PDB file of C-alpha atoms in Angstrom:
ATOM      1  CA  MET B1180       4.109 254.671 -21.602  1.00  0.00           C
ATOM      2  CA  TYR B1181       2.913 251.432 -20.211  1.00  0.00           C
ATOM      3  CA  GLY B1182       4.166 252.099 -17.673  1.00  0.00           C
ATOM      4  CA  SER B1183       2.637 256.259 -16.721  1.00  0.00           C
ATOM      5  CA  ASP B1184      -0.809 254.992 -17.879  1.00  0.00           C
ATOM      6  CA  LEU B1185      -0.344 252.841 -14.621  1.00  0.00           C
ATOM      7  CA  LEU B1186       0.135 255.229 -12.990  1.00  0.00           C
ATOM      8  CA  ARG B1187      -3.073 257.322 -14.051  1.00  0.00           C
ATOM      9  CA  TYR B1188      -4.805 254.568 -13.405  1.00  0.00           C
ATOM     10  CA  ALA B1189      -3.763 253.860 -10.288  1.00  0.00           C
ATOM     11  CA  ARG B1190      -4.502 257.841  -9.342  1.00  0.00           C
ATOM     12  CA  VAL B1191      -7.811 257.322 -11.226  1.00  0.00           C
ATOM     13  CA  HIS B1192      -8.351 254.141  -8.995  1.00  0.00           C
ATOM     14  CA  ARG B1193      -7.542 255.233  -5.769  1.00  0.00           C
ATOM     15  CA  ALA B1194      -3.792 253.465  -5.378  1.00  0.00           C
ATOM     16  CA  GLY B1195      -2.983 256.346  -2.580  1.00  0.00           C
ATOM     17  CA  SER B1196      -5.942 256.078  -0.246  1.00  0.00           C
ATOM     18  CA  ILE B1197      -6.539 252.187  -0.210  1.00  0.00           C
ATOM     19  CA  LEU B1198      -2.929 251.628   0.141  1.00  0.00           C
ATOM     20  CA  ALA B1199      -2.867 254.254   3.635  1.00  0.00           C
ATOM     21  CA  GLY B1200      -6.055 252.410   4.699  1.00  0.00           C
ATOM     22  CA  THR B1201      -3.700 248.950   4.581  1.00  0.00           C
ATOM     23  CA  ALA B1202      -1.411 251.262   6.396  1.00  0.00           C
ATOM     24  CA  VAL B1203      -3.812 251.964   9.597  1.00  0.00           C
ATOM     25  CA  VAL B1204      -3.790 248.302  10.067  1.00  0.00           C
ATOM     26  CA  ALA B1205      -0.922 247.648   9.610  1.00  0.00           C
ATOM     27  CA  VAL B1206      -0.296 249.964  12.002  1.00  0.00           C
ATOM     28  CA  LEU B1207      -2.905 248.916  14.486  1.00  0.00           C
ATOM     29  CA  SER B1208      -2.250 245.449  14.479  1.00  0.00           C
ATOM     30  CA  ALA B1209       1.424 246.956  15.793  1.00  0.00           C
ATOM     31  CA  PHE B1210       0.039 248.166  18.514  1.00  0.00           C
ATOM     32  CA  PHE B1211      -2.925 246.868  19.675  1.00  0.00           C
ATOM     33  CA  GLY B1212      -2.840 243.432  17.779  1.00  0.00           C
ATOM     34  CA  GLY B1213      -2.345 241.543  20.794  1.00  0.00           C
ATOM     35  CA  THR B1214      -5.521 243.189  22.487  1.00  0.00           C
ATOM     36  CA  ARG B1215      -8.433 240.085  22.923  1.00  0.00           C
ATOM     37  CA  ILE B1216     -12.078 240.393  20.905  1.00  0.00           C
ATOM     38  CA  ALA B1217     -14.477 241.553  23.704  1.00  0.00           C
ATOM     39  CA  LEU B1218     -17.107 238.719  22.327  1.00  0.00           C
ATOM     40  CA  PRO B1219     -17.483 234.823  23.804  1.00  0.00           C
ATOM     41  CA  SER B1220     -16.111 232.631  22.472  1.00  0.00           C
ATOM     42  CA  ILE B1221     -18.016 229.536  22.456  1.00  0.00           C
ATOM     43  CA  GLY B1222     -16.318 226.800  21.078  1.00  0.00           C
ATOM     44  CA  SER B1223     -13.302 228.027  23.642  1.00  0.00           C
ATOM     45  CA  ALA B1224     -13.330 226.313  27.569  1.00  0.00           C
ATOM     46  CA  SER B1225     -13.099 229.789  28.574  1.00  0.00           C
ATOM     47  CA  LEU B1226     -16.170 232.036  27.824  1.00  0.00           C
ATOM     48  CA  SER B1227     -14.616 235.428  28.730  1.00  0.00           C
ATOM     49  CA  THR B1228     -11.722 234.400  26.256  1.00  0.00           C
ATOM     50  CA  GLY B1229     -11.543 236.164  22.530  1.00  0.00           C
ATOM     51  CA  VAL B1230      -8.780 236.027  19.780  1.00  0.00           C
ATOM     52  CA  PRO B1231      -6.292 238.525  19.430  1.00  0.00           C
ATOM     53  CA  TYR B1232      -7.794 241.505  17.038  1.00  0.00           C
ATOM     54  CA  ARG B1233      -4.543 240.471  15.334  1.00  0.00           C
ATOM     55  CA  HIS B1234      -6.216 237.376  13.907  1.00  0.00           C
ATOM     56  CA  GLU B1235      -8.978 239.165  12.292  1.00  0.00           C
ATOM     57  CA  LEU B1236      -7.504 242.933  11.542  1.00  0.00           C
ATOM     58  CA  PRO B1237      -6.744 241.701   7.800  1.00  0.00           C
ATOM     59  CA  LEU B1238      -9.125 241.285   6.489  1.00  0.00           C
ATOM     60  CA  LEU B1239     -10.523 244.666   6.681  1.00  0.00           C
ATOM     61  CA  SER B1240      -6.625 245.154   4.378  1.00  0.00           C
ATOM     62  CA  ALA B1241      -8.582 242.969   2.002  1.00  0.00           C
ATOM     63  CA  VAL B1242     -11.663 244.471   1.777  1.00  0.00           C
ATOM     64  CA  PHE B1243      -9.849 247.467   1.018  1.00  0.00           C
ATOM     65  CA  LEU B1244      -7.648 246.161  -1.706  1.00  0.00           C
ATOM     66  CA  THR B1245     -11.273 245.551  -3.251  1.00  0.00           C
ATOM     67  CA  ALA B1246     -12.332 248.950  -3.426  1.00  0.00           C
ATOM     68  CA  ALA B1247      -9.981 249.118  -6.454  1.00  0.00           C
ATOM     69  CA  PHE B1248     -12.894 247.634  -8.319  1.00  0.00           C
ATOM     70  CA  GLY B1249     -15.234 250.053  -7.788  1.00  0.00           C
ATOM     71  CA  GLY B1250     -16.031 252.826  -9.152  1.00  0.00           C
ATOM     72  CA  ALA B1251     -17.690 254.865 -12.079  1.00  0.00           C
ATOM     73  CA  MET B1252     -16.625 253.095 -15.254  1.00  0.00           C
ATOM     74  CA  SER B1253     -16.054 249.545 -12.966  1.00  0.00           C
ATOM     75  CA  ALA B1254     -18.798 248.182 -15.245  1.00  0.00           C
ATOM     76  CA  HIS B1255     -17.354 249.521 -18.274  1.00  0.00           C
ATOM     77  CA  GLU B1256     -13.767 248.622 -17.555  1.00  0.00           C
ATOM     78  CA  GLU B1257     -15.327 244.987 -17.562  1.00  0.00           C
ATOM     79  CA  THR B1258     -15.718 245.103 -21.343  1.00  0.00           C
ATOM     80  CA  GLY B1259     -12.219 246.546 -22.041  1.00  0.00           C
ATOM     81  CA  ALA B1260      -9.872 245.174 -24.375  1.00  0.00           C
ATOM     82  CA  ARG B1261      -6.586 243.562 -23.612  1.00  0.00           C
ATOM     83  CA  THR B1262      -4.709 246.130 -23.139  1.00  0.00           C
ATOM     84  CA  MET B1263      -7.656 247.446 -20.701  1.00  0.00           C
ATOM     85  CA  HIS B1264      -7.502 244.083 -18.866  1.00  0.00           C
ATOM     86  CA  ARG B1265      -3.302 243.311 -18.552  1.00  0.00           C
ATOM     87  CA  LEU B1266      -3.432 247.326 -17.076  1.00  0.00           C
ATOM     88  CA  ARG B1267      -6.142 246.781 -14.243  1.00  0.00           C
ATOM     89  CA  ASN B1268      -4.065 243.461 -13.399  1.00  0.00           C
ATOM     90  CA  ALA B1269      -0.413 244.954 -12.858  1.00  0.00           C
ATOM     91  CA  TYR B1270      -2.406 248.233 -11.222  1.00  0.00           C
ATOM     92  CA  CYS B1271      -3.988 245.102  -9.063  1.00  0.00           C
ATOM     93  CA  ILE B1272      -1.701 242.741  -7.841  1.00  0.00           C
ATOM     94  CA  GLY B1273       1.066 245.611  -7.777  1.00  0.00           C
ATOM     95  CA  LEU B1274      -1.237 246.995  -4.967  1.00  0.00           C
ATOM     96  CA  THR B1275      -1.718 243.348  -3.279  1.00  0.00           C
ATOM     97  CA  LEU B1276       1.738 242.771  -3.635  1.00  0.00           C
ATOM     98  CA  THR B1277       2.755 246.311  -1.578  1.00  0.00           C
ATOM     99  CA  ALA B1278       0.214 245.807   0.968  1.00  0.00           C
ATOM    100  CA  CYS B1279       1.345 242.401   1.559  1.00  0.00           C
ATOM    101  CA  THR B1280       5.473 243.623   2.346  1.00  0.00           C
ATOM    102  CA  LEU B1281       4.094 246.664   3.864  1.00  0.00           C
ATOM    103  CA  SER B1282       1.713 244.083   6.494  1.00  0.00           C
ATOM    104  CA  PHE B1283       4.873 242.220   6.688  1.00  0.00           C
ATOM    105  CA  GLY B1284       6.445 244.598   7.398  1.00  0.00           C
ATOM    106  CA  THR B1285       4.907 245.888  10.216  1.00  0.00           C
ATOM    107  CA  GLU B1286       4.030 243.081  11.581  1.00  0.00           C
ATOM    108  CA  ALA B1287       7.570 241.911  11.467  1.00  0.00           C
ATOM    109  CA  LEU B1288       8.974 244.100  13.361  1.00  0.00           C
ATOM    110  CA  ALA B1289       6.473 244.780  16.273  1.00  0.00           C
ATOM    111  CA  VAL B1290       5.838 241.152  16.704  1.00  0.00           C
ATOM    112  CA  GLY B1291       8.112 238.604  14.461  1.00  0.00           C
ATOM    113  CA  PRO B1292       8.462 237.407  10.981  1.00  0.00           C
ATOM    114  CA  GLU B1293       6.137 234.801  11.621  1.00  0.00           C
ATOM    115  CA  HIS B1294       3.527 236.667  12.517  1.00  0.00           C
ATOM    116  CA  GLY B1295       4.165 238.239   9.569  1.00  0.00           C
ATOM    117  CA  VAL B1296       3.666 235.685   7.570  1.00  0.00           C
ATOM    118  CA  VAL B1297      -0.133 235.165   8.788  1.00  0.00           C
ATOM    119  CA  PHE B1298      -0.968 238.405   8.013  1.00  0.00           C
ATOM    120  CA  VAL B1299      -0.212 237.763   4.509  1.00  0.00           C
ATOM    121  CA  ARG B1300      -1.518 234.531   4.329  1.00  0.00           C
ATOM    122  CA  SER B1301      -5.010 235.686   5.439  1.00  0.00           C
ATOM    123  CA  VAL B1302      -5.154 238.741   3.599  1.00  0.00           C
ATOM    124  CA  LEU B1303      -4.720 236.532   0.422  1.00  0.00           C
ATOM    125  CA  ILE B1304      -7.625 234.001   1.839  1.00  0.00           C
ATOM    126  CA  TRP B1305     -10.042 236.763   2.835  1.00  0.00           C
ATOM    127  CA  LEU B1306      -8.796 238.927  -0.206  1.00  0.00           C
ATOM    128  CA  GLY B1307      -9.839 236.448  -1.966  1.00  0.00           C
ATOM    129  CA  LEU B1308     -13.141 235.896  -0.466  1.00  0.00           C
ATOM    130  CA  ALA B1309     -13.986 239.587  -1.134  1.00  0.00           C
ATOM    131  CA  LEU B1310     -13.585 239.377  -4.455  1.00  0.00           C
ATOM    132  CA  LEU B1311     -16.179 236.094  -5.337  1.00  0.00           C
ATOM    133  CA  SER B1312     -17.920 238.229  -3.249  1.00  0.00           C
ATOM    134  CA  ILE B1313     -18.246 241.505  -5.433  1.00  0.00           C
ATOM    135  CA  ARG B1314     -18.478 238.807  -8.071  1.00  0.00           C
ATOM    136  CA  LEU B1315     -21.983 237.788  -6.992  1.00  0.00           C
ATOM    137  CA  LEU B1316     -23.452 239.935  -4.719  1.00  0.00           C
ATOM    138  CA  GLY B1317     -22.058 243.416  -5.776  1.00  0.00           C
ATOM    139  CA  HIS B1318     -19.172 245.798  -5.505  1.00  0.00           C
ATOM    140  CA  GLN B1319     -20.801 247.495  -3.243  1.00  0.00           C
ATOM    141  CA  LEU B1320     -21.336 244.468  -0.841  1.00  0.00           C
ATOM    142  CA  GLY B1321     -17.797 243.266  -1.187  1.00  0.00           C
ATOM    143  CA  TRP B1322     -17.280 242.601   2.713  1.00  0.00           C
ATOM    144  CA  VAL B1323     -20.915 239.743   3.228  1.00  0.00           C
ATOM    145  CA  ILE B1324     -18.688 236.799   2.056  1.00  0.00           C
ATOM    146  CA  PRO B1325     -14.953 237.766   3.909  1.00  0.00           C
ATOM    147  CA  MET B1326     -17.468 238.985   7.612  1.00  0.00           C
ATOM    148  CA  ALA B1327     -19.402 235.739   6.815  1.00  0.00           C
ATOM    149  CA  SER B1328     -16.404 234.104   7.210  1.00  0.00           C
ATOM    150  CA  ALA B1329     -14.864 235.462   9.937  1.00  0.00           C
ATOM    151  CA  PHE B1330     -17.640 233.714  12.665  1.00  0.00           C
ATOM    152  CA  PRO B1331     -16.695 230.808  13.283  1.00  0.00           C
ATOM    153  CA  LEU B1332     -12.463 231.911  13.423  1.00  0.00           C
ATOM    154  CA  ILE B1333     -14.196 234.225  16.399  1.00  0.00           C
ATOM    155  CA  TRP B1334     -16.360 231.686  18.304  1.00  0.00           C
ATOM    156  CA  TYR B1335     -14.700 228.067  17.113  1.00  0.00           C
ATOM    157  CA  PRO B1336     -10.574 229.742  17.688  1.00  0.00           C
ATOM    158  CA  ARG B1337      -8.247 226.690  17.088  1.00  0.00           C
ATOM    159  CA  ASN B1338      -9.667 224.179  14.821  1.00  0.00           C
ATOM    160  CA  TRP B1339      -8.532 223.278  12.323  1.00  0.00           C
ATOM    161  CA  TRP B1340      -9.957 225.058   9.918  1.00  0.00           C
ATOM    162  CA  ASP B1341      -8.419 228.925  11.984  1.00  0.00           C
ATOM    163  CA  TRP B1342      -6.087 229.752  10.024  1.00  0.00           C
ATOM    164  CA  THR B1343      -5.410 232.728  11.601  1.00  0.00           C
ATOM    165  CA  ALA B1344      -3.884 230.668  14.931  1.00  0.00           C
ATOM    166  CA  LYS B1345      -1.791 228.402  12.439  1.00  0.00           C
ATOM    167  CA  PRO B1346       1.567 228.728  11.660  1.00  0.00           C
ATOM    168  CA  ALA B1347       3.332 230.212   9.373  1.00  0.00           C
ATOM    169  CA  THR B1348       3.953 226.748   8.061  1.00  0.00           C
ATOM    170  CA  ASP B1349       0.793 225.488   8.010  1.00  0.00           C
ATOM    171  CA  PRO B1350      -0.341 223.730   5.210  1.00  0.00           C
ATOM    172  CA  VAL B1351      -3.496 223.358   5.301  1.00  0.00           C
ATOM    173  CA  SER B1352      -3.672 226.929   5.671  1.00  0.00           C
ATOM    174  CA  TRP B1353      -1.436 227.668   2.732  1.00  0.00           C
ATOM    175  CA  ALA B1354      -3.726 225.673   0.497  1.00  0.00           C
ATOM    176  CA  VAL B1355      -7.157 227.751   2.137  1.00  0.00           C
ATOM    177  CA  ALA B1356      -4.934 230.315   0.786  1.00  0.00           C
ATOM    178  CA  VAL B1357      -4.691 229.425  -2.581  1.00  0.00           C
ATOM    179  CA  ILE B1358      -7.811 227.667  -3.064  1.00  0.00           C
ATOM    180  CA  ALA B1359      -9.260 231.711  -2.296  1.00  0.00           C
ATOM    181  CA  LEU B1360      -7.282 233.420  -3.715  1.00  0.00           C
ATOM    182  CA  ALA B1361      -7.788 230.683  -7.340  1.00  0.00           C
ATOM    183  CA  ILE B1362     -11.990 231.094  -6.695  1.00  0.00           C
ATOM    184  CA  GLY B1363     -11.338 234.605  -6.601  1.00  0.00           C
ATOM    185  CA  ILE B1364      -9.293 235.368  -9.715  1.00  0.00           C
ATOM    186  CA  THR B1365     -11.858 232.995 -10.860  1.00  0.00           C
ATOM    187  CA  ALA B1366     -14.735 235.098 -10.214  1.00  0.00           C
ATOM    188  CA  THR B1367     -13.424 238.444 -11.270  1.00  0.00           C
ATOM    189  CA  ALA B1368     -12.425 236.873 -14.980  1.00  0.00           C
ATOM    190  CA  ALA B1369     -15.718 235.660 -14.970  1.00  0.00           C
ATOM    191  CA  THR B1370     -17.165 239.510 -16.206  1.00  0.00           C
ATOM    192  CA  PRO B1371     -20.868 239.541 -17.797  1.00  0.00           C
ATOM    193  CA  TRP B1372     -19.101 239.231 -21.423  1.00  0.00           C
ATOM    194  CA  ARG B1373     -16.935 236.539 -20.992  1.00  0.00           C
ATOM    195  CA  ARG B1374     -19.940 234.289 -19.773  1.00  0.00           C
ATOM    196  CA  GLN B1375     -21.995 235.245 -22.794  1.00  0.00           C
ATOM    197  CA  VAL B1376     -19.097 234.026 -25.159  1.00  0.00           C
ATOM    198  CA  PHE B1377     -18.998 230.630 -23.349  1.00  0.00           C
ATOM    199  CA  LEU B1378     -22.199 229.636 -23.011  1.00  0.00           C
ATOM    200  CA  ARG B1379     -23.002 231.058 -26.936  1.00  0.00           C
ATOM    201  CA  ARG B1380     -19.114 228.904 -27.198  1.00  0.00           C
ATOM    202  CA  ARG B1381     -21.023 225.743 -25.912  1.00  0.00           C
ATOM    203  CA  LYS B1382     -24.098 225.583 -27.304  1.00  0.00           C
TER     204      LYS B1382
END
């Protein structure tokens, strides 16, 4: 029963469209990821040198994944029982793992496994920021905080904070991924009714 419920939930919450969007991003990265963004890189020695599209495309995948939290019934689902939240969590985890596997596989075949790991790490970081953006600004604005975070990466590349250019084994970038995901998951769990319950208990 649980498996059939999960499949129905996935159909209603646009799993096919979301995965198709992340697949398109992965294919674009595979074919055009090495092309450099035609913007001045202020932090670079050469103003004509940009950063590869491959570094920033994971942002699109992360924002696509947040579409799983939208829909006409999203506000009602946040007030659902534990069964609904378990179903929602299972769907979002499965969707994220599928998208990351697809992205890693495509990127690894195109340019190598290390680039695939970096791509997935970027997806996870921007997913955490997108979840925070949804909680603070609403379901239609999940792209705002991720987009804001991309500007320093584009105009001041290859600094210590640029997780898109760090090696796959860079511990700082993985720490950023863990922190961003933790913040995003916490923001998602902080539904209005849970915040009210928490404030009542504090009084």
